[in-house]
Amino acid sequence: MRGFDISYCQPFIDFERAVNEGYEFCIIKMSQGRHDGIIYEDDYFQSHINDAIAAGLAVGVYHFFGATNPDDAKAEATEFIDLYRSLITPGITDGVGVWLDVEAEAGQTLDQVDRATLTASVFAFILACNEADIDIGIYGNCNWLDNHLDLSQFADYVK
């Protein structure tokens, strides 16, 4: 399938044009975590998901991870779960999925977290989502997936 991801950084998307150009899905930023376990909803999430669905695209959502330790990750997951349940119609993301975006620019707070702590934090977030019956996978750029996380610590069922 051909798709793309979007966030507040792309405020005005012509979803019908995307469909006409052969795109079949989009993954929409729903929320972002801070470094204290608190999250906020992406400013364009509501319009993006409604417009994507209206254009006939399959949709998935992602949360941009922000926690720097496992305790804050659990708190962040709890807030994410509540927000997800309040915004997402059951089944709407089944074809594309729910994703945890784990990456940062050099010098940003998350970039300063050591590999073991970041891995434990992401694991805590995913475990909390799984316990809430939200199947969530990890996504990020290759550098982050290879060098900042120890993916061998995750069960095979984690996408």
Short mmCIF file of N, CA and C in Angstrom, two decimals:
data_model
loop_
_atom_site.label_atom_id
_atom_site.label_comp_id
_atom_site.label_asym_id
_atom_site.label_seq_id
_atom_site.Cartn_x
_atom_site.Cartn_y
_atom_site.Cartn_z
N MET A 1 0.84 -1.19 0.00
CA MET A 1 0.00 0.00 0.00
C MET A 1 0.88 1.25 0.00
N ARG A 2 0.39 2.28 -0.57
CA ARG A 2 1.11 3.55 -0.64
C ARG A 2 0.45 4.54 0.32
N GLY A 3 1.27 5.15 1.18
CA GLY A 3 0.71 6.07 2.15
C GLY A 3 1.69 7.13 2.59
N PHE A 4 1.26 7.94 3.54
CA PHE A 4 2.07 9.04 4.05
C PHE A 4 1.65 9.33 5.48
N ASP A 5 2.54 10.04 6.21
CA ASP A 5 2.14 10.49 7.54
C ASP A 5 2.06 12.01 7.55
N ILE A 6 1.21 12.52 8.44
CA ILE A 6 0.99 13.97 8.51
C ILE A 6 0.82 14.39 9.97
N SER A 7 1.04 15.69 10.17
CA SER A 7 0.87 16.29 11.49
C SER A 7 0.54 17.77 11.29
N TYR A 8 0.64 18.53 12.37
CA TYR A 8 0.44 19.97 12.30
C TYR A 8 1.41 20.62 11.31
N CYS A 9 2.50 19.95 11.00
CA CYS A 9 3.49 20.50 10.06
C CYS A 9 2.94 20.59 8.64
N GLN A 10 1.89 19.84 8.35
CA GLN A 10 1.23 19.88 7.05
C GLN A 10 -0.24 20.26 7.28
N PRO A 11 -0.52 21.53 7.56
CA PRO A 11 -1.87 21.90 7.96
C PRO A 11 -2.93 21.76 6.86
N PHE A 12 -2.54 21.91 5.62
CA PHE A 12 -3.52 21.89 4.54
C PHE A 12 -3.14 20.82 3.52
N ILE A 13 -3.81 19.70 3.59
CA ILE A 13 -3.58 18.57 2.70
C ILE A 13 -4.79 18.42 1.78
N ASP A 14 -4.54 18.21 0.52
CA ASP A 14 -5.61 17.91 -0.43
C ASP A 14 -5.74 16.39 -0.49
N PHE A 15 -6.58 15.85 0.38
CA PHE A 15 -6.71 14.41 0.50
C PHE A 15 -7.29 13.77 -0.75
N GLU A 16 -8.21 14.45 -1.41
CA GLU A 16 -8.78 13.89 -2.64
C GLU A 16 -7.70 13.79 -3.72
N ARG A 17 -6.84 14.76 -3.79
CA ARG A 17 -5.72 14.71 -4.74
C ARG A 17 -4.81 13.52 -4.41
N ALA A 18 -4.56 13.33 -3.11
CA ALA A 18 -3.72 12.20 -2.69
C ALA A 18 -4.32 10.89 -3.17
N VAL A 19 -5.62 10.73 -3.00
CA VAL A 19 -6.30 9.51 -3.47
C VAL A 19 -6.16 9.38 -4.98
N ASN A 20 -6.37 10.46 -5.70
CA ASN A 20 -6.25 10.45 -7.17
C ASN A 20 -4.83 10.13 -7.62
N GLU A 21 -3.83 10.43 -6.79
CA GLU A 21 -2.44 10.13 -7.11
C GLU A 21 -2.03 8.72 -6.67
N GLY A 22 -2.98 7.97 -6.12
CA GLY A 22 -2.70 6.58 -5.79
C GLY A 22 -2.41 6.27 -4.33
N TYR A 23 -2.50 7.27 -3.47
CA TYR A 23 -2.31 7.01 -2.05
C TYR A 23 -3.53 6.28 -1.49
N GLU A 24 -3.26 5.31 -0.63
CA GLU A 24 -4.33 4.50 -0.08
C GLU A 24 -4.56 4.71 1.41
N PHE A 25 -3.54 5.23 2.11
CA PHE A 25 -3.68 5.43 3.55
C PHE A 25 -2.84 6.60 4.02
N CYS A 26 -3.17 7.07 5.20
CA CYS A 26 -2.30 8.03 5.87
C CYS A 26 -2.31 7.73 7.37
N ILE A 27 -1.18 8.03 7.99
CA ILE A 27 -1.02 7.88 9.43
C ILE A 27 -0.97 9.30 9.98
N ILE A 28 -1.88 9.60 10.87
CA ILE A 28 -2.09 10.97 11.32
C ILE A 28 -1.60 11.12 12.76
N LYS A 29 -0.82 12.16 12.98
CA LYS A 29 -0.37 12.43 14.35
C LYS A 29 -1.57 12.82 15.20
N MET A 30 -1.80 12.01 16.22
CA MET A 30 -2.90 12.27 17.14
C MET A 30 -2.44 13.10 18.33
N SER A 31 -1.22 12.78 18.81
CA SER A 31 -0.80 13.41 20.06
C SER A 31 0.72 13.38 20.19
N GLN A 32 1.19 14.12 21.20
CA GLN A 32 2.61 14.16 21.48
C GLN A 32 2.81 14.23 22.99
N GLY A 33 3.84 13.52 23.44
CA GLY A 33 4.17 13.55 24.85
C GLY A 33 5.22 14.60 25.15
N ARG A 34 5.14 15.10 26.38
CA ARG A 34 6.19 15.97 26.88
C ARG A 34 7.13 15.09 27.70
N HIS A 35 8.04 15.68 28.40
CA HIS A 35 9.02 14.90 29.15
C HIS A 35 8.62 14.68 30.60
N ASP A 36 7.33 14.90 30.89
CA ASP A 36 6.85 14.73 32.26
C ASP A 36 5.62 13.83 32.33
N GLY A 37 5.36 13.09 31.25
CA GLY A 37 4.22 12.19 31.22
C GLY A 37 2.93 12.82 30.72
N ILE A 38 2.94 14.11 30.46
CA ILE A 38 1.75 14.82 29.98
C ILE A 38 1.75 14.79 28.46
N ILE A 39 0.56 14.72 27.85
CA ILE A 39 0.46 14.73 26.39
C ILE A 39 -0.46 15.87 25.94
N TYR A 40 -0.40 16.16 24.66
CA TYR A 40 -1.34 17.10 24.07
C TYR A 40 -1.74 16.60 22.68
N GLU A 41 -2.95 16.94 22.29
CA GLU A 41 -3.48 16.55 20.98
C GLU A 41 -2.89 17.45 19.90
N ASP A 42 -2.56 16.84 18.76
CA ASP A 42 -2.08 17.60 17.61
C ASP A 42 -3.17 18.58 17.17
N ASP A 43 -2.77 19.81 16.87
CA ASP A 43 -3.72 20.86 16.51
C ASP A 43 -4.59 20.53 15.30
N TYR A 44 -4.08 19.73 14.39
CA TYR A 44 -4.82 19.44 13.16
C TYR A 44 -5.38 18.02 13.12
N PHE A 45 -5.30 17.30 14.22
CA PHE A 45 -5.73 15.91 14.20
C PHE A 45 -7.19 15.77 13.76
N GLN A 46 -8.08 16.51 14.37
CA GLN A 46 -9.51 16.36 14.06
C GLN A 46 -9.80 16.60 12.58
N SER A 47 -9.29 17.69 12.04
CA SER A 47 -9.56 17.98 10.63
C SER A 47 -8.87 16.97 9.73
N HIS A 48 -7.64 16.59 10.06
CA HIS A 48 -6.92 15.62 9.23
C HIS A 48 -7.65 14.28 9.16
N ILE A 49 -8.06 13.75 10.29
CA ILE A 49 -8.67 12.42 10.25
C ILE A 49 -10.04 12.47 9.58
N ASN A 50 -10.81 13.50 9.85
CA ASN A 50 -12.12 13.61 9.20
C ASN A 50 -12.00 13.77 7.69
N ASP A 51 -11.08 14.62 7.25
CA ASP A 51 -10.90 14.85 5.82
C ASP A 51 -10.31 13.62 5.11
N ALA A 52 -9.40 12.92 5.78
CA ALA A 52 -8.81 11.72 5.18
C ALA A 52 -9.88 10.64 4.99
N ILE A 53 -10.69 10.43 5.99
CA ILE A 53 -11.76 9.43 5.90
C ILE A 53 -12.76 9.83 4.82
N ALA A 54 -13.14 11.10 4.78
CA ALA A 54 -14.09 11.58 3.77
C ALA A 54 -13.56 11.37 2.35
N ALA A 55 -12.25 11.45 2.18
CA ALA A 55 -11.65 11.25 0.85
C ALA A 55 -11.50 9.77 0.50
N GLY A 56 -11.74 8.89 1.46
CA GLY A 56 -11.66 7.46 1.19
C GLY A 56 -10.35 6.81 1.56
N LEU A 57 -9.50 7.52 2.29
CA LEU A 57 -8.23 6.93 2.72
C LEU A 57 -8.43 6.08 3.97
N ALA A 58 -7.71 4.99 4.05
CA ALA A 58 -7.62 4.24 5.30
C ALA A 58 -6.75 5.07 6.23
N VAL A 59 -7.02 5.03 7.53
CA VAL A 59 -6.26 5.86 8.46
C VAL A 59 -5.67 5.06 9.61
N GLY A 60 -4.53 5.52 10.03
CA GLY A 60 -3.89 5.08 11.26
C GLY A 60 -3.52 6.32 12.03
N VAL A 61 -3.10 6.14 13.27
CA VAL A 61 -2.70 7.28 14.08
C VAL A 61 -1.35 7.01 14.71
N TYR A 62 -0.66 8.10 15.07
CA TYR A 62 0.58 7.94 15.82
C TYR A 62 0.66 8.94 16.95
N HIS A 63 1.42 8.53 17.95
CA HIS A 63 1.73 9.37 19.11
C HIS A 63 3.23 9.59 19.11
N PHE A 64 3.64 10.85 19.21
CA PHE A 64 5.06 11.19 19.25
C PHE A 64 5.52 11.09 20.70
N PHE A 65 6.42 10.14 20.95
CA PHE A 65 6.85 9.80 22.31
C PHE A 65 7.71 10.89 22.92
N GLY A 66 7.51 11.15 24.21
CA GLY A 66 8.29 12.18 24.86
C GLY A 66 8.89 11.80 26.20
N ALA A 67 8.46 10.69 26.78
CA ALA A 67 8.90 10.33 28.13
C ALA A 67 10.39 9.98 28.17
N THR A 68 11.05 10.37 29.25
CA THR A 68 12.48 10.11 29.38
C THR A 68 12.80 9.06 30.43
N ASN A 69 11.77 8.46 31.03
CA ASN A 69 11.98 7.39 32.00
C ASN A 69 10.71 6.54 32.05
N PRO A 70 10.80 5.30 32.54
CA PRO A 70 9.64 4.40 32.53
C PRO A 70 8.42 4.91 33.31
N ASP A 71 8.63 5.59 34.42
CA ASP A 71 7.48 6.09 35.18
C ASP A 71 6.71 7.14 34.39
N ASP A 72 7.42 8.08 33.78
CA ASP A 72 6.75 9.07 32.95
C ASP A 72 6.12 8.42 31.71
N ALA A 73 6.74 7.37 31.20
CA ALA A 73 6.18 6.65 30.06
C ALA A 73 4.84 6.01 30.42
N LYS A 74 4.74 5.45 31.61
CA LYS A 74 3.46 4.87 32.06
C LYS A 74 2.39 5.95 32.17
N ALA A 75 2.76 7.10 32.73
CA ALA A 75 1.81 8.21 32.85
C ALA A 75 1.41 8.72 31.46
N GLU A 76 2.38 8.82 30.56
CA GLU A 76 2.11 9.26 29.20
C GLU A 76 1.18 8.27 28.50
N ALA A 77 1.41 6.99 28.71
CA ALA A 77 0.56 5.96 28.09
C ALA A 77 -0.87 6.06 28.61
N THR A 78 -1.03 6.29 29.90
CA THR A 78 -2.37 6.41 30.47
C THR A 78 -3.13 7.56 29.82
N GLU A 79 -2.47 8.69 29.65
CA GLU A 79 -3.11 9.83 28.99
C GLU A 79 -3.39 9.53 27.53
N PHE A 80 -2.44 8.87 26.86
CA PHE A 80 -2.64 8.50 25.46
C PHE A 80 -3.86 7.59 25.32
N ILE A 81 -3.95 6.58 26.15
CA ILE A 81 -5.07 5.63 26.09
C ILE A 81 -6.40 6.36 26.25
N ASP A 82 -6.49 7.25 27.22
CA ASP A 82 -7.72 8.01 27.43
C ASP A 82 -8.06 8.86 26.22
N LEU A 83 -7.06 9.54 25.66
CA LEU A 83 -7.30 10.38 24.50
C LEU A 83 -7.69 9.53 23.29
N TYR A 84 -6.98 8.44 23.07
CA TYR A 84 -7.28 7.54 21.96
C TYR A 84 -8.73 7.07 22.03
N ARG A 85 -9.13 6.62 23.20
CA ARG A 85 -10.51 6.11 23.37
C ARG A 85 -11.55 7.20 23.19
N SER A 86 -11.19 8.45 23.49
CA SER A 86 -12.16 9.54 23.34
C SER A 86 -12.25 10.03 21.90
N LEU A 87 -11.22 9.79 21.09
CA LEU A 87 -11.19 10.33 19.73
C LEU A 87 -11.40 9.32 18.61
N ILE A 88 -11.09 8.06 18.86
CA ILE A 88 -11.06 7.07 17.78
C ILE A 88 -12.24 6.12 17.86
N THR A 89 -12.96 6.04 16.78
CA THR A 89 -14.05 5.08 16.66
C THR A 89 -13.45 3.68 16.60
N PRO A 90 -13.96 2.74 17.40
CA PRO A 90 -13.40 1.38 17.36
C PRO A 90 -13.35 0.83 15.93
N GLY A 91 -12.21 0.27 15.58
CA GLY A 91 -12.03 -0.36 14.28
C GLY A 91 -11.50 0.56 13.19
N ILE A 92 -11.54 1.87 13.39
CA ILE A 92 -11.18 2.79 12.31
C ILE A 92 -9.70 2.70 11.93
N THR A 93 -8.84 2.32 12.88
CA THR A 93 -7.41 2.25 12.58
C THR A 93 -6.93 0.83 12.31
N ASP A 94 -7.85 -0.12 12.26
CA ASP A 94 -7.45 -1.53 12.14
C ASP A 94 -6.60 -1.83 10.91
N GLY A 95 -6.87 -1.22 9.80
CA GLY A 95 -6.13 -1.53 8.58
C GLY A 95 -4.74 -0.92 8.51
N VAL A 96 -4.50 0.16 9.24
CA VAL A 96 -3.23 0.88 9.15
C VAL A 96 -2.47 0.83 10.47
N GLY A 97 -3.16 0.85 11.55
CA GLY A 97 -2.53 0.67 12.84
C GLY A 97 -2.39 1.91 13.70
N VAL A 98 -1.92 1.64 14.90
CA VAL A 98 -1.62 2.66 15.90
C VAL A 98 -0.12 2.57 16.16
N TRP A 99 0.56 3.71 16.16
CA TRP A 99 2.02 3.71 16.18
C TRP A 99 2.57 4.66 17.23
N LEU A 100 3.71 4.29 17.77
CA LEU A 100 4.46 5.12 18.69
C LEU A 100 5.70 5.60 17.95
N ASP A 101 5.75 6.88 17.65
CA ASP A 101 6.86 7.47 16.92
C ASP A 101 7.96 7.83 17.92
N VAL A 102 9.10 7.15 17.81
CA VAL A 102 10.21 7.35 18.75
C VAL A 102 11.40 7.86 17.96
N GLU A 103 11.66 9.16 18.07
CA GLU A 103 12.81 9.78 17.41
C GLU A 103 12.88 11.23 17.86
N ALA A 104 14.02 11.84 17.66
CA ALA A 104 14.21 13.25 18.01
C ALA A 104 15.39 13.79 17.21
N GLU A 105 15.44 15.09 17.13
CA GLU A 105 16.57 15.75 16.49
C GLU A 105 17.74 15.79 17.47
N ALA A 106 18.93 15.85 16.95
CA ALA A 106 20.12 15.96 17.80
C ALA A 106 19.98 17.15 18.74
N GLY A 107 20.29 16.92 20.00
CA GLY A 107 20.22 17.97 21.00
C GLY A 107 18.89 18.10 21.71
N GLN A 108 17.82 17.50 21.17
CA GLN A 108 16.54 17.54 21.85
C GLN A 108 16.58 16.62 23.07
N THR A 109 15.65 16.83 23.99
CA THR A 109 15.65 16.10 25.26
C THR A 109 15.69 14.59 25.07
N LEU A 110 14.85 14.05 24.22
CA LEU A 110 14.80 12.60 24.04
C LEU A 110 16.13 12.06 23.50
N ASP A 111 16.82 12.86 22.75
CA ASP A 111 18.12 12.46 22.20
C ASP A 111 19.18 12.26 23.29
N GLN A 112 18.93 12.82 24.46
CA GLN A 112 19.89 12.74 25.56
C GLN A 112 19.67 11.51 26.45
N VAL A 113 18.63 10.73 26.19
CA VAL A 113 18.30 9.56 27.02
C VAL A 113 19.12 8.36 26.55
N ASP A 114 19.74 7.65 27.49
CA ASP A 114 20.55 6.50 27.10
C ASP A 114 19.67 5.38 26.56
N ARG A 115 20.29 4.49 25.80
CA ARG A 115 19.57 3.43 25.08
C ARG A 115 18.77 2.53 26.01
N ALA A 116 19.35 2.11 27.13
CA ALA A 116 18.65 1.21 28.05
C ALA A 116 17.42 1.88 28.66
N THR A 117 17.56 3.13 29.07
CA THR A 117 16.43 3.84 29.67
C THR A 117 15.34 4.11 28.64
N LEU A 118 15.74 4.51 27.44
CA LEU A 118 14.75 4.77 26.40
C LEU A 118 14.02 3.48 26.04
N THR A 119 14.74 2.39 25.91
CA THR A 119 14.11 1.10 25.60
C THR A 119 13.13 0.71 26.70
N ALA A 120 13.52 0.85 27.95
CA ALA A 120 12.63 0.52 29.07
C ALA A 120 11.40 1.43 29.08
N SER A 121 11.60 2.69 28.72
CA SER A 121 10.48 3.64 28.69
C SER A 121 9.49 3.30 27.59
N VAL A 122 10.00 3.01 26.41
CA VAL A 122 9.13 2.63 25.29
C VAL A 122 8.41 1.32 25.62
N PHE A 123 9.13 0.38 26.22
CA PHE A 123 8.52 -0.89 26.62
C PHE A 123 7.37 -0.64 27.59
N ALA A 124 7.55 0.25 28.57
CA ALA A 124 6.51 0.56 29.55
C ALA A 124 5.28 1.14 28.86
N PHE A 125 5.50 2.01 27.89
CA PHE A 125 4.39 2.62 27.14
C PHE A 125 3.63 1.55 26.37
N ILE A 126 4.34 0.72 25.64
CA ILE A 126 3.71 -0.31 24.82
C ILE A 126 2.97 -1.32 25.70
N LEU A 127 3.57 -1.71 26.80
CA LEU A 127 2.93 -2.66 27.71
C LEU A 127 1.61 -2.08 28.24
N ALA A 128 1.60 -0.82 28.62
CA ALA A 128 0.37 -0.19 29.11
C ALA A 128 -0.70 -0.18 28.02
N CYS A 129 -0.31 0.11 26.79
CA CYS A 129 -1.28 0.08 25.68
C CYS A 129 -1.80 -1.33 25.45
N ASN A 130 -0.92 -2.31 25.46
CA ASN A 130 -1.35 -3.70 25.28
C ASN A 130 -2.33 -4.12 26.35
N GLU A 131 -2.05 -3.73 27.59
CA GLU A 131 -2.95 -4.07 28.70
C GLU A 131 -4.31 -3.40 28.55
N ALA A 132 -4.36 -2.31 27.79
CA ALA A 132 -5.61 -1.61 27.52
C ALA A 132 -6.23 -2.05 26.19
N ASP A 133 -5.72 -3.15 25.63
CA ASP A 133 -6.20 -3.71 24.36
C ASP A 133 -6.00 -2.77 23.16
N ILE A 134 -4.93 -1.99 23.20
CA ILE A 134 -4.55 -1.17 22.05
C ILE A 134 -3.26 -1.77 21.51
N ASP A 135 -3.34 -2.33 20.31
CA ASP A 135 -2.19 -2.92 19.65
C ASP A 135 -1.39 -1.79 19.01
N ILE A 136 -0.23 -1.51 19.56
CA ILE A 136 0.56 -0.38 19.09
C ILE A 136 1.95 -0.85 18.67
N GLY A 137 2.43 -0.32 17.58
CA GLY A 137 3.76 -0.65 17.09
C GLY A 137 4.69 0.54 17.24
N ILE A 138 5.96 0.31 16.96
CA ILE A 138 6.98 1.34 17.06
C ILE A 138 7.36 1.79 15.66
N TYR A 139 7.47 3.11 15.49
CA TYR A 139 8.04 3.56 14.23
C TYR A 139 8.91 4.78 14.45
N GLY A 140 9.88 4.93 13.58
CA GLY A 140 10.84 6.02 13.66
C GLY A 140 11.80 5.88 12.50
N ASN A 141 12.79 6.74 12.46
CA ASN A 141 13.75 6.62 11.38
C ASN A 141 14.75 5.51 11.71
N CYS A 142 15.46 5.04 10.70
CA CYS A 142 16.37 3.89 10.87
C CYS A 142 17.44 4.14 11.92
N ASN A 143 17.98 5.35 11.99
CA ASN A 143 18.99 5.66 12.99
C ASN A 143 18.45 5.42 14.40
N TRP A 144 17.25 5.89 14.65
CA TRP A 144 16.68 5.72 15.99
C TRP A 144 16.36 4.27 16.28
N LEU A 145 15.81 3.58 15.32
CA LEU A 145 15.46 2.18 15.54
C LEU A 145 16.70 1.31 15.72
N ASP A 146 17.78 1.65 15.05
CA ASP A 146 19.01 0.86 15.14
C ASP A 146 19.91 1.25 16.30
N ASN A 147 19.97 2.54 16.63
CA ASN A 147 20.98 3.02 17.56
C ASN A 147 20.48 3.56 18.90
N HIS A 148 19.22 3.89 18.98
CA HIS A 148 18.70 4.47 20.23
C HIS A 148 17.80 3.51 20.99
N LEU A 149 17.31 2.48 20.33
CA LEU A 149 16.45 1.48 20.96
C LEU A 149 17.07 0.10 20.81
N ASP A 150 16.86 -0.74 21.80
CA ASP A 150 17.28 -2.14 21.69
C ASP A 150 16.03 -2.95 21.37
N LEU A 151 15.75 -3.07 20.07
CA LEU A 151 14.51 -3.72 19.63
C LEU A 151 14.46 -5.20 20.01
N SER A 152 15.59 -5.80 20.35
CA SER A 152 15.59 -7.20 20.77
C SER A 152 14.86 -7.40 22.10
N GLN A 153 14.62 -6.32 22.82
CA GLN A 153 13.95 -6.40 24.12
C GLN A 153 12.43 -6.47 24.00
N PHE A 154 11.92 -6.32 22.77
CA PHE A 154 10.47 -6.32 22.57
C PHE A 154 10.03 -7.69 22.05
N ALA A 155 8.83 -8.06 22.44
CA ALA A 155 8.26 -9.33 21.98
C ALA A 155 8.07 -9.29 20.46
N ASP A 156 8.06 -10.47 19.86
CA ASP A 156 7.93 -10.57 18.41
C ASP A 156 6.61 -9.97 17.89
N TYR A 157 5.58 -9.91 18.73
CA TYR A 157 4.30 -9.41 18.27
C TYR A 157 4.28 -7.87 18.15
N VAL A 158 5.29 -7.19 18.70
CA VAL A 158 5.33 -5.74 18.58
C VAL A 158 5.78 -5.39 17.16
N LYS A 159 4.93 -4.66 16.46
CA LYS A 159 5.23 -4.28 15.08
C LYS A 159 6.34 -3.25 15.06
#
